[in-house]
XYZ file of C-alpha atoms in Angstrom:
742
model
C -37.774 70.209 -27.767
C -36.162 70.042 -31.332
C -32.950 68.330 -30.041
C -35.765 65.125 -30.422
C -37.790 66.700 -33.424
C -34.311 66.269 -35.585
C -32.466 64.237 -33.393
C -31.828 60.161 -33.272
C -34.053 57.177 -32.165
C -33.423 57.685 -28.347
C -34.664 61.405 -28.685
C -38.035 60.280 -30.418
C -38.886 57.966 -27.764
C -37.855 60.934 -25.304
C -40.224 63.358 -27.520
C -42.545 59.868 -27.313
C -42.611 60.154 -23.583
C -42.820 64.050 -23.426
C -46.270 64.205 -24.727
C -47.128 60.753 -22.670
C -46.925 62.709 -19.604
C -48.077 66.031 -21.389
C -51.788 64.392 -21.797
C -51.405 62.453 -18.859
C -51.539 66.254 -17.038
C -53.653 67.836 -19.156
C -56.050 63.712 -17.789
C -56.817 63.673 -21.261
C -58.869 60.078 -21.171
C -59.477 57.469 -23.976
C -62.984 59.083 -23.374
C -62.049 62.075 -25.131
C -60.389 60.512 -27.410
C -63.682 58.637 -27.986
C -65.437 62.436 -28.054
C -63.410 63.488 -30.450
C -63.436 60.629 -33.065
C -67.754 61.478 -32.786
C -66.469 65.043 -33.234
C -64.203 64.202 -36.673
C -67.031 61.712 -37.560
C -70.004 64.437 -37.728
C -67.769 66.541 -40.041
C -69.032 65.254 -42.667
C -68.025 66.998 -46.113
C -70.029 70.172 -46.225
C -69.517 71.113 -42.665
C -65.339 70.657 -43.297
C -65.509 72.765 -46.434
C -67.945 75.276 -44.038
C -65.059 74.763 -41.390
C -61.816 75.835 -43.227
C -63.354 78.848 -45.148
C -64.394 79.963 -42.076
C -61.223 79.642 -40.815
C -59.772 80.910 -44.192
C -61.054 84.258 -42.897
C -59.482 84.802 -40.052
C -56.651 83.722 -40.971
C -56.950 86.523 -43.702
C -57.577 89.116 -40.324
C -53.892 88.074 -39.523
C -51.447 90.960 -40.258
C -47.943 88.957 -41.906
C -50.368 85.735 -42.747
C -52.595 87.654 -44.674
C -50.466 88.281 -48.186
C -49.295 84.729 -48.101
C -53.018 83.234 -48.326
C -53.838 86.088 -50.988
C -51.559 83.470 -53.629
C -53.839 80.864 -54.432
C -51.439 77.806 -53.868
C -50.386 79.508 -50.691
C -54.400 79.130 -49.977
C -54.436 75.734 -51.546
C -51.478 74.006 -50.398
C -52.522 75.665 -46.334
C -56.633 74.146 -46.677
C -55.384 70.760 -47.311
C -52.230 71.103 -44.286
C -55.173 72.029 -42.240
C -58.077 69.518 -43.287
C -54.997 66.942 -42.562
C -54.006 68.533 -39.531
C -57.945 68.486 -38.273
C -58.322 64.691 -38.779
C -54.968 63.980 -36.845
C -56.613 66.407 -34.225
C -59.502 64.812 -33.678
C -58.538 60.870 -34.164
C -57.549 60.607 -30.423
C -54.083 59.304 -30.863
C -50.757 61.125 -30.085
C -47.678 59.779 -31.110
C -43.926 61.075 -32.093
C -44.711 62.013 -35.229
C -47.543 63.889 -34.218
C -45.611 66.328 -31.982
C -43.079 66.420 -34.543
C -44.650 68.138 -37.297
C -46.494 70.823 -34.969
C -42.814 72.133 -33.555
C -41.987 72.235 -37.713
C -45.268 74.439 -37.564
C -43.747 76.497 -35.361
C -41.263 77.009 -36.495
C -42.415 78.021 -39.492
C -44.221 80.400 -38.122
C -41.274 81.649 -36.370
C -39.384 82.457 -39.031
C -41.709 83.992 -41.269
C -42.266 86.197 -38.108
C -45.611 85.623 -36.764
C -46.603 87.078 -33.549
C -46.860 83.802 -31.664
C -49.928 86.417 -29.795
C -52.085 85.638 -32.120
C -51.567 81.881 -31.067
C -54.668 82.112 -28.399
C -56.998 83.850 -30.625
C -56.878 81.511 -34.209
C -57.075 78.428 -31.229
C -60.007 80.083 -30.118
C -61.792 80.258 -33.297
C -60.651 77.156 -34.315
C -62.513 75.801 -31.059
C -65.848 78.302 -31.546
C -65.922 77.475 -34.799
C -66.209 73.089 -34.876
C -67.657 73.336 -31.785
C -70.744 75.637 -33.037
C -71.028 73.506 -36.381
C -71.925 70.411 -35.298
C -74.074 71.687 -32.103
C -77.402 70.655 -33.733
C -76.043 66.566 -33.214
C -76.243 67.325 -29.535
C -79.322 69.096 -29.166
C -80.641 66.052 -27.353
C -77.429 65.683 -25.020
C -76.502 68.684 -23.810
C -74.052 67.285 -21.358
C -72.281 65.021 -24.118
C -71.741 68.138 -25.475
C -69.825 69.782 -22.595
C -68.030 66.999 -22.134
C -66.758 66.884 -25.906
C -66.139 70.860 -25.762
C -63.460 69.852 -22.445
C -61.755 67.846 -24.409
C -62.015 69.337 -27.498
C -60.284 72.086 -24.990
C -57.843 69.811 -23.043
C -55.942 68.671 -26.974
C -55.981 72.152 -28.022
C -53.653 72.979 -25.534
C -51.642 70.400 -26.146
C -51.052 71.169 -29.550
C -50.516 75.178 -28.900
C -48.470 74.121 -26.523
C -45.700 72.372 -28.704
C -46.553 75.121 -31.445
C -45.623 77.651 -28.820
C -42.439 75.900 -27.869
C -40.972 76.320 -31.060
C -40.850 80.198 -30.214
C -38.082 80.918 -28.891
C -38.904 83.594 -25.962
C -35.789 86.474 -25.638
C -36.448 88.000 -22.681
C -38.533 88.077 -19.553
C -41.904 89.759 -20.783
C -42.164 86.992 -23.542
C -41.990 84.389 -20.897
C -45.003 86.098 -19.062
C -47.321 86.252 -22.331
C -46.355 82.687 -22.489
C -47.583 81.774 -19.283
C -50.525 84.461 -19.612
C -51.722 82.352 -22.656
C -50.934 78.430 -21.626
C -53.395 80.085 -18.240
C -55.642 81.222 -20.169
C -55.722 77.628 -21.931
C -56.207 75.946 -18.773
C -59.281 78.174 -17.783
C -60.624 76.726 -21.246
C -60.139 73.596 -20.306
C -61.554 73.848 -16.603
C -58.076 72.917 -15.535
C -55.716 73.650 -13.126
C -51.885 72.762 -11.809
C -50.367 72.632 -8.406
C -46.947 71.501 -6.721
C -46.404 70.879 -3.002
C -43.000 70.830 -1.427
C -43.345 68.384 1.452
C -40.379 69.639 3.126
C -42.260 73.041 3.488
C -45.252 71.815 4.234
C -47.148 73.702 1.213
C -48.762 73.548 -2.240
C -48.888 75.972 -5.029
C -51.619 76.993 -6.999
C -51.998 78.052 -10.625
C -55.062 80.169 -10.396
C -57.493 77.665 -11.996
C -56.558 75.583 -9.670
C -57.381 77.481 -6.832
C -60.251 78.443 -8.133
C -60.662 75.060 -8.461
C -60.411 74.699 -4.262
C -63.061 76.883 -3.754
C -60.004 80.295 -3.244
C -59.459 83.034 -4.903
C -57.191 83.443 -7.692
C -55.332 85.216 -5.854
C -54.524 82.502 -3.236
C -50.654 81.198 -4.762
C -49.603 79.304 -1.842
C -51.340 77.882 1.141
C -50.354 75.699 3.864
C -50.603 72.180 3.439
C -52.995 71.761 6.504
C -54.878 74.066 5.387
C -55.155 72.930 1.863
C -56.433 68.905 3.293
C -59.017 70.545 5.315
C -60.658 71.805 1.638
C -61.379 68.577 0.896
C -64.064 65.979 2.428
C -63.857 64.927 5.421
C -64.304 61.070 4.772
C -61.734 61.668 1.637
C -58.880 63.047 3.548
C -57.067 59.678 4.698
C -57.287 58.314 1.634
C -55.530 61.751 -0.254
C -53.216 61.070 2.638
C -52.848 58.146 1.822
C -52.567 58.031 -1.880
C -50.172 60.546 -1.920
C -47.654 59.151 1.199
C -46.816 56.019 -1.143
C -46.334 57.718 -4.336
C -43.764 59.611 -2.475
C -42.313 56.299 -1.572
C -42.473 54.494 -4.040
C -41.377 57.842 -6.437
C -44.811 56.641 -9.089
C -47.904 59.472 -10.831
C -51.106 59.034 -9.550
C -54.313 59.136 -9.765
C -56.977 60.113 -7.354
C -60.767 61.255 -6.851
C -62.357 63.106 -3.902
C -64.260 65.563 -3.078
C -64.499 69.360 -2.439
C -66.981 70.789 0.677
C -69.810 70.983 1.203
C -70.454 74.670 1.127
C -72.489 76.940 2.364
C -75.122 76.076 0.188
C -74.432 72.322 0.750
C -72.543 71.609 -2.499
C -70.460 69.406 -3.330
C -67.798 68.995 -6.185
C -65.380 66.045 -7.365
C -61.457 67.062 -8.309
C -59.945 64.641 -10.297
C -56.106 64.732 -10.270
C -52.774 63.615 -12.090
C -49.834 64.110 -10.044
C -46.233 62.479 -10.217
C -42.821 63.103 -7.741
C -40.487 64.611 -9.546
C -36.649 65.846 -8.229
C -35.521 68.872 -8.703
C -31.459 69.175 -9.524
C -30.015 69.225 -6.153
C -32.676 66.328 -5.099
C -35.476 68.042 -3.384
C -38.783 66.534 -3.886
C -41.483 68.328 -5.574
C -44.636 66.995 -6.306
C -46.367 67.944 -9.127
C -49.995 67.673 -10.242
C -53.000 68.753 -12.582
C -56.723 69.048 -11.199
C -59.929 69.650 -12.953
C -63.435 70.040 -11.729
C -65.419 66.385 -12.932
C -68.523 66.676 -10.760
C -71.030 67.485 -13.919
C -69.371 64.324 -15.544
C -69.263 62.554 -12.304
C -72.977 62.849 -11.199
C -73.908 61.825 -14.816
C -72.209 58.699 -14.874
C -74.236 58.310 -11.149
C -77.337 59.125 -12.885
C -76.507 56.488 -15.971
C -75.443 54.195 -13.681
C -78.290 54.186 -11.297
C -80.633 54.495 -14.458
C -79.386 50.873 -15.552
C -79.641 50.057 -12.296
C -83.153 50.943 -11.021
C -86.681 50.339 -13.052
C -87.930 54.350 -13.837
C -91.572 53.314 -13.027
C -91.490 51.925 -9.342
C -88.291 53.134 -8.262
C -86.496 50.106 -7.905
C -83.538 47.910 -8.474
C -84.411 46.052 -12.235
C -83.184 42.643 -12.918
C -79.414 44.448 -14.070
C -79.159 45.910 -10.206
C -81.218 42.554 -8.666
C -78.527 39.990 -10.013
C -75.219 42.050 -8.360
C -76.787 42.085 -5.043
C -77.387 38.859 -5.644
C -74.378 37.984 -6.138
C -73.248 39.337 -2.913
C -76.219 37.240 -1.087
C -74.590 34.614 -2.371
C -71.082 34.857 -1.108
C -72.261 35.820 2.212
C -74.324 32.521 1.843
C -71.402 30.218 1.254
C -68.964 31.958 3.656
C -71.792 31.285 6.353
C -72.748 27.455 4.568
C -76.231 28.702 4.628
C -78.300 28.275 2.669
C -80.200 31.335 0.430
C -84.200 31.627 -0.319
C -85.533 34.122 -2.633
C -89.451 34.650 -4.063
C -90.196 35.848 -7.417
C -94.056 38.067 -7.339
C -95.691 38.138 -10.177
C -99.441 39.951 -10.603
C -101.911 37.520 -12.239
C -103.833 38.649 -15.224
C -101.741 41.693 -15.495
C -102.549 41.972 -19.418
C -106.120 41.641 -19.147
C -105.985 44.673 -16.994
C -103.840 46.310 -19.254
C -105.906 45.604 -22.383
C -109.015 46.276 -20.704
C -108.298 49.554 -18.326
C -105.246 50.862 -19.687
C -101.198 50.778 -18.977
C -101.577 54.141 -16.800
C -103.948 51.933 -14.785
C -101.736 48.696 -15.056
C -98.323 50.907 -14.426
C -100.506 52.396 -10.984
C -100.927 48.783 -10.237
C -97.555 47.866 -10.425
C -96.671 51.344 -7.664
C -98.995 49.716 -5.338
C -97.321 46.677 -5.221
C -94.002 47.880 -5.009
C -95.208 49.869 -2.208
C -96.820 46.907 -0.693
C -93.870 44.686 -1.356
C -91.288 46.831 0.557
C -93.363 47.722 2.821
C -94.407 43.788 3.900
C -90.312 42.838 3.204
C -88.380 45.303 5.216
C -85.523 43.107 5.340
C -85.358 42.246 1.632
C -83.978 44.069 -1.071
C -87.262 43.790 -3.585
C -86.394 44.616 -7.536
C -88.434 44.340 -10.504
C -87.786 41.853 -12.431
C -90.011 42.206 -15.434
C -93.624 42.987 -16.982
C -95.578 42.304 -13.446
C -92.682 40.403 -12.027
C -91.216 41.309 -8.331
C -87.455 39.294 -7.261
C -87.311 39.347 -2.930
C -83.824 38.781 -2.157
C -82.825 38.491 1.687
C -80.384 40.831 3.267
C -79.647 37.887 5.428
C -79.149 34.505 4.905
C -82.112 32.266 5.687
C -81.540 29.297 7.588
C -85.335 27.722 8.266
C -86.786 26.346 5.725
C -90.376 27.113 6.760
C -89.569 30.966 6.590
C -90.222 30.418 2.781
C -93.673 29.317 3.549
C -94.387 32.121 5.410
C -92.720 34.448 3.381
C -94.852 33.261 0.138
C -98.433 33.372 2.264
C -97.352 37.163 3.163
C -96.626 38.483 0.192
C -99.572 36.106 -1.221
C -102.342 38.075 1.141
C -100.869 41.739 -0.303
C -103.975 41.052 -3.260
C -106.211 38.944 -1.730
C -109.303 40.749 -3.019
C -110.673 43.912 -5.391
C -108.788 47.021 -5.384
C -109.166 50.508 -5.803
C -107.412 52.187 -8.918
C -108.402 56.018 -10.475
C -112.479 55.066 -9.620
C -112.106 51.296 -10.988
C -112.718 48.253 -8.689
C -110.575 45.380 -10.095
C -110.006 41.911 -8.564
C -106.137 41.171 -7.800
C -104.495 38.160 -6.769
C -100.962 37.244 -6.688
C -98.521 33.882 -7.688
C -95.479 33.271 -5.918
C -92.357 31.134 -7.252
C -89.331 29.961 -4.732
C -86.425 28.236 -4.861
C -83.660 27.586 -2.053
C -80.299 27.046 -2.907
C -77.100 25.335 -1.028
C -74.169 27.433 -1.444
C -72.122 26.994 -4.780
C -74.315 25.143 -6.221
C -75.752 27.763 -7.988
C -74.769 31.411 -9.934
C -77.894 34.617 -9.436
C -78.455 34.182 -12.595
C -79.073 30.069 -12.296
C -81.326 31.078 -9.613
C -83.189 34.048 -11.279
C -83.954 31.166 -13.956
C -85.094 29.461 -12.049
C -87.686 30.949 -9.567
C -88.949 32.339 -12.265
C -89.968 28.872 -13.817
C -91.468 28.087 -10.503
C -93.754 31.547 -10.568
C -94.260 30.802 -14.555
C -95.263 26.767 -13.091
C -97.812 28.892 -10.175
C -99.334 30.585 -12.644
C -100.582 28.584 -14.991
C -102.805 26.597 -13.246
C -104.778 29.612 -13.115
C -103.023 32.180 -10.651
C -103.306 32.946 -6.748
C -100.805 30.248 -6.758
C -97.631 29.400 -5.325
C -94.393 26.726 -5.909
C -91.357 25.331 -5.196
C -88.502 25.148 -7.745
C -88.402 21.207 -9.079
C -85.307 20.553 -10.916
C -87.228 17.481 -12.835
C -89.740 20.377 -14.292
C -87.313 22.572 -14.747
C -85.376 20.331 -17.516
C -88.989 19.300 -19.024
C -89.152 23.356 -18.939
C -85.769 23.747 -21.218
C -86.652 20.641 -22.925
C -89.706 22.257 -24.608
C -87.958 25.354 -25.234
C -84.441 23.378 -27.090
C -88.014 21.345 -29.309
C -89.738 25.596 -29.440
C -86.018 25.389 -31.132
C -86.156 23.242 -33.500
C -89.554 23.670 -34.522
C -88.684 27.185 -35.429
C -85.521 25.810 -37.574
C -87.957 23.531 -38.919
C -90.477 26.230 -40.191
C -87.448 27.804 -41.861
C -85.939 24.803 -43.329
C -89.054 23.310 -44.914
C -89.155 20.443 -42.485
C -92.796 19.949 -42.349
C -94.967 17.815 -45.086
C -98.072 16.076 -45.686
C -99.045 12.745 -45.602
C -102.706 11.008 -47.033
C -104.852 8.962 -45.736
C -108.555 7.703 -47.515
C -112.301 8.038 -46.969
C -114.698 6.032 -47.624
C -118.356 5.964 -48.786
C -119.781 3.163 -46.160
C -122.704 2.426 -48.587
C -121.283 2.595 -52.049
C -117.673 1.889 -51.479
C -115.541 4.955 -53.002
C -112.735 7.397 -52.164
C -114.747 10.514 -50.763
C -112.099 12.372 -49.812
C -108.529 12.520 -47.790
C -107.314 13.363 -44.503
C -103.677 15.937 -44.594
C -101.760 14.136 -41.931
C -98.921 16.519 -40.799
C -95.383 15.623 -40.304
C -91.971 16.512 -39.468
C -89.270 15.056 -40.986
C -86.445 16.149 -38.102
C -83.071 15.475 -37.360
C -83.791 12.801 -35.597
C -86.328 11.374 -37.604
C -90.219 11.088 -38.121
C -91.705 12.854 -35.946
C -95.885 12.556 -35.594
C -97.937 15.462 -34.436
C -98.705 14.346 -30.380
C -94.388 14.971 -30.028
C -95.136 18.169 -30.795
C -98.626 19.686 -31.214
C -98.841 21.225 -27.826
C -95.439 22.931 -28.173
C -96.921 24.924 -31.509
C -99.651 25.660 -29.972
C -98.287 27.187 -26.745
C -95.230 28.704 -28.660
C -98.002 30.419 -31.616
C -95.820 28.473 -34.005
C -99.010 27.349 -34.588
C -100.751 29.960 -37.136
C -97.995 29.511 -38.826
C -97.827 26.194 -39.485
C -100.991 25.835 -39.883
C -101.170 28.003 -42.714
C -97.831 25.840 -44.453
C -100.282 22.891 -44.309
C -103.262 24.182 -46.089
C -101.337 25.347 -48.726
C -100.158 22.305 -49.263
C -102.789 20.405 -48.936
C -105.006 23.037 -51.846
C -101.375 22.935 -54.006
C -101.389 18.884 -53.818
C -105.173 18.876 -54.247
C -105.120 21.289 -56.883
C -101.881 19.707 -58.814
C -103.934 16.211 -58.732
C -107.174 17.438 -60.291
C -104.463 18.862 -62.968
C -103.591 15.120 -63.931
C -106.495 13.871 -63.657
C -106.399 11.865 -61.116
C -109.666 11.593 -59.263
C -109.667 13.011 -55.148
C -113.091 14.616 -54.959
C -111.546 16.701 -51.491
C -109.853 17.261 -48.685
C -109.974 17.696 -45.249
C -107.512 20.116 -43.156
C -106.958 19.735 -39.387
C -107.583 24.133 -37.963
C -106.361 24.732 -34.664
C -108.281 27.184 -32.097
C -105.183 29.331 -32.458
C -105.774 29.247 -36.146
C -110.044 29.758 -35.932
C -109.200 33.090 -33.726
C -107.024 34.736 -36.037
C -108.593 37.679 -37.926
C -106.374 37.225 -40.868
C -108.352 33.796 -40.991
C -110.441 34.200 -43.124
C -108.954 35.825 -45.479
C -106.243 33.485 -45.739
C -108.737 30.797 -46.869
C -110.212 32.707 -49.148
C -106.407 33.888 -50.810
C -105.209 30.365 -50.900
C -108.603 29.067 -52.602
C -108.079 31.670 -55.602
C -104.281 31.061 -55.342
C -104.690 27.292 -56.436
C -108.297 27.363 -58.260
C -109.527 24.098 -56.884
C -113.357 23.581 -56.725
C -114.359 25.224 -53.275
C -116.567 22.531 -51.894
C -113.219 20.422 -52.575
C -111.981 22.115 -49.504
C -113.257 20.577 -46.384
C -112.170 22.129 -42.740
C -111.860 19.919 -39.541
C -112.355 21.801 -36.344
C -112.324 20.273 -32.516
C -115.213 20.947 -30.519
C -112.523 22.976 -28.246
C -111.715 25.250 -31.102
C -115.502 25.768 -31.134
C -116.822 26.127 -27.528
C -113.447 28.747 -26.679
C -115.276 31.485 -27.998
C -118.636 30.360 -29.847
C -120.237 33.314 -31.052
C -116.504 34.082 -32.561
C -116.121 30.812 -34.098
C -119.760 30.646 -35.185
C -118.783 33.777 -36.973
C -116.088 32.068 -38.972
C -117.579 29.087 -39.540
C -120.929 30.967 -41.537
C -117.966 32.867 -43.612
C -116.230 29.817 -44.017
C -119.456 28.348 -45.428
C -120.470 31.263 -47.670
C -117.115 30.052 -49.185
C -118.483 27.169 -50.112
C -116.014 24.657 -47.857
C -117.176 21.452 -45.897
C -116.610 21.916 -42.351
C -116.297 18.450 -40.063
C -116.046 18.292 -36.119
C -113.693 16.741 -34.819
C -113.297 13.907 -32.605
C -116.536 14.828 -31.484
C -118.055 13.088 -27.954
C -114.466 13.831 -26.591
C -115.460 17.317 -25.156
C -118.106 19.493 -24.962
C -120.307 17.905 -26.714
C -123.348 20.237 -26.964
C -126.328 19.295 -28.788
C -126.771 23.491 -28.490
C -123.805 24.555 -29.942
C -123.816 21.745 -32.578
C -127.082 22.954 -33.994
C -126.257 26.248 -34.108
C -123.276 26.106 -35.697
C -123.111 25.387 -39.558
C -121.796 22.088 -39.442
C -122.068 19.474 -42.317
C -120.822 16.524 -40.500
C -119.248 15.111 -37.166
C -116.333 12.857 -36.621
C -116.683 10.045 -34.551
C -113.561 9.928 -32.280
C -111.172 6.664 -32.451
C -111.683 6.497 -29.065
C -115.234 5.230 -28.887
C -114.575 3.071 -31.886
C -111.115 1.060 -30.456
C -113.385 -1.440 -28.486
C -116.801 -1.237 -30.830
C -118.602 -3.825 -30.883
C -117.634 -5.371 -27.495
C -117.825 -2.205 -25.312
C -121.534 -2.210 -24.646
C -121.220 1.911 -23.830
C -118.908 2.534 -26.819
C -121.430 0.648 -28.930
C -124.603 2.888 -27.530
C -122.700 6.144 -27.940
C -121.876 5.448 -31.488
C -124.948 4.380 -31.913
C -126.283 7.688 -30.074
C -124.257 9.341 -31.591
C -124.598 8.933 -35.315
C -128.836 8.994 -34.753
C -128.613 12.564 -33.785
C -126.351 13.121 -36.351
C -128.771 12.516 -39.044
C -131.588 14.416 -36.882
C -129.312 17.409 -37.545
C -128.980 16.100 -41.208
C -125.182 16.188 -40.586
C -123.187 13.250 -41.962
C -121.208 10.806 -39.739
C -117.264 9.811 -40.107
C -115.409 7.107 -38.502
C -111.841 7.853 -38.031
C -109.991 4.287 -36.107
C -111.380 1.658 -38.140
C -108.917 -0.821 -37.538
C -111.343 -4.639 -37.295
C -113.584 -6.146 -39.915
C -115.603 -6.332 -37.165
C -116.023 -2.365 -36.254
C -116.939 -1.907 -39.891
C -119.174 -3.935 -40.056
C -120.891 -2.206 -36.389
C -121.105 0.871 -38.061
C -122.687 0.171 -41.019
C -125.349 -1.624 -39.591
C -125.506 2.114 -37.925
C -125.715 3.492 -40.413
C -122.735 5.744 -40.592
C -121.881 7.580 -43.652
C -118.219 7.626 -43.962
C -114.908 5.533 -42.345
C -111.286 5.501 -41.847
C -108.424 3.340 -40.627
C -105.563 1.206 -41.130
C -108.055 -1.749 -41.655
C -108.808 0.797 -44.699
C -105.424 2.471 -45.814
C -102.395 3.901 -43.753
C -101.564 7.771 -44.063
C -99.625 7.575 -47.789
C -97.066 10.596 -49.133
C -98.025 12.262 -52.283
C -96.749 10.111 -54.583
C -99.150 6.937 -53.783
C -102.381 8.488 -53.622
C -102.981 7.924 -57.130
C -103.199 4.091 -56.353
C -106.201 5.155 -53.481
C -108.415 6.788 -56.563
C -110.182 3.349 -57.134
C -114.036 1.613 -56.131
C -113.795 -0.507 -53.239
C -115.965 -3.294 -51.899
C -116.498 -2.080 -47.982
C -119.358 -4.371 -47.806
C -118.717 -7.238 -44.424
C -118.128 -10.436 -44.791
C -116.304 -9.549 -48.457
C -112.729 -9.424 -48.062
C -111.163 -5.834 -47.691
C -108.098 -5.311 -49.792
C -106.370 -2.239 -48.213
C -104.629 0.250 -50.941
């Protein structure tokens, strides 16, 4: 090793190979290297200084070293060297440069006459100081702290062996002492060594290796057959095959096997790294290192189980289910059979959680898991979502009708009420199904498809089952793509407003503008019918509604500041906006921000938005009226049209839907309904606006019926804000005169 430290390229290469073999013999892994680097990260400046100071105090107690350390220049230099060495030691990468530097340190110690007997104690102090400093960082992870302890022990063993090589043993006593020190470090790292002589058919054990095999430490030699009997019966054949192959090929090998069970039924896991070597006379030996990895192995198994299982029900989770489904798919492809799977969802689970608490909801989920496992013993049952369970058959299903039968069986599990924690609750199930032909889908595609089918079953109100439909699934994919584009549109400010004029029927004056939303998408300008549904379903409607209200009020303030006469602006409000608890505060804030007269803002709400929750809607509308805002019931006649609601709600006017206006005056039914709506509204003290007026005949009919205001293409199409000033003028809307739309 001395020649390797000072020789040429060939020697350096040999040194690196020797170092690599030692690391392998110590079973030093990339996981160990990562733990050491993690330890280095925990050593901030304060911890580093405490460590170096404590280690220096220990060195002062060593004869021969203490006098040197009392000179400041020596102490400072040693401190810098120790800091560099610690940084390298915990770096996880060890090459020839590192090995030679440690050998030079050993040679320097030898020249100074330092007794190598102090090294184990010093290294023990080294480890203890380091581990104590970072112990608080692992308070929540004791298993990881133990793994760090073992990793540090391995690299300390390597480091000390390199330093010791520079001390030339002069007699057998020194050799025995060196071996004793190495055995001590082996015990620290829980690593043993062994040697097998195939010719003599026996194994030699170090004391630590004997202990790992459950033998007394004094059992240094054991017949190979007896050693094999200590190995778990299921692992013996594999162990023999691995060792024999290594003998034939002359290559290093690794293996893991179990020991036991012992008298208490416990099984331990041992891992070996070994290689065949030939002595000078050509005799073949197999030499190896062994380590007890039971804690590490069981922890990894537990982590693997946790990663693939749901902690609430104990069933497989999505990750585990996808892996199992891949196995079933491979079987289906091999046999050329279709594979049918189901996804079961509990209906209205959110309502149960919100009203009865999540503890009751969790108990219901565990009950569902047990019932599904009992009802489908031939299936893998996995919980793959909040209230969703995947059913994967353990065998391929040949008959398509089996899917219908399985769906009916699942739906029957909850078809009534369930009593949990003294609470009686109605519970039902929705089911989605998919049948895949071999080779046409991946496991994740199947899960996505069956989830789409379950979504359709739930969308009809639950208590239903649907089979996957590729055409409908493609439509849902398009909807998701539309939602993504709408989110981008909000971020990129792609929404803008156009304004359609509303005129007083009797005076012919402009009385207001309705703000209408437009989307300047990359594909061209989009009208609300193309995206309003997606906004509402995705929950983006509130954000876009706030954008519209803010933009309309700011524009109205700008017109008024410029002296352009626009009496008021009407803005449409969705049901989601009206239900938003912060809606009134937002409106009040916009009015304060823009400074517009409160009466110049008009909000239009559909019957659906009001009827959805009449009491809550009534409170919101009264709040709007308290702010001085006008309220219009939009699309009147197309929804519930309940007179009792209309009478109780603080509404200023109603808007007759264009579907009634479009066939006037020729459609007698439409004419009668329009006449009745106008008369009813006036009887309640409400004004009436008719939208969709496109012909002079429609305009004339509405005037004869006493309609108060009108809007439509005949009078003016929606225009951008810069064209509004041209609309702010009086026009004559009397029948018989020419109507000049702006």
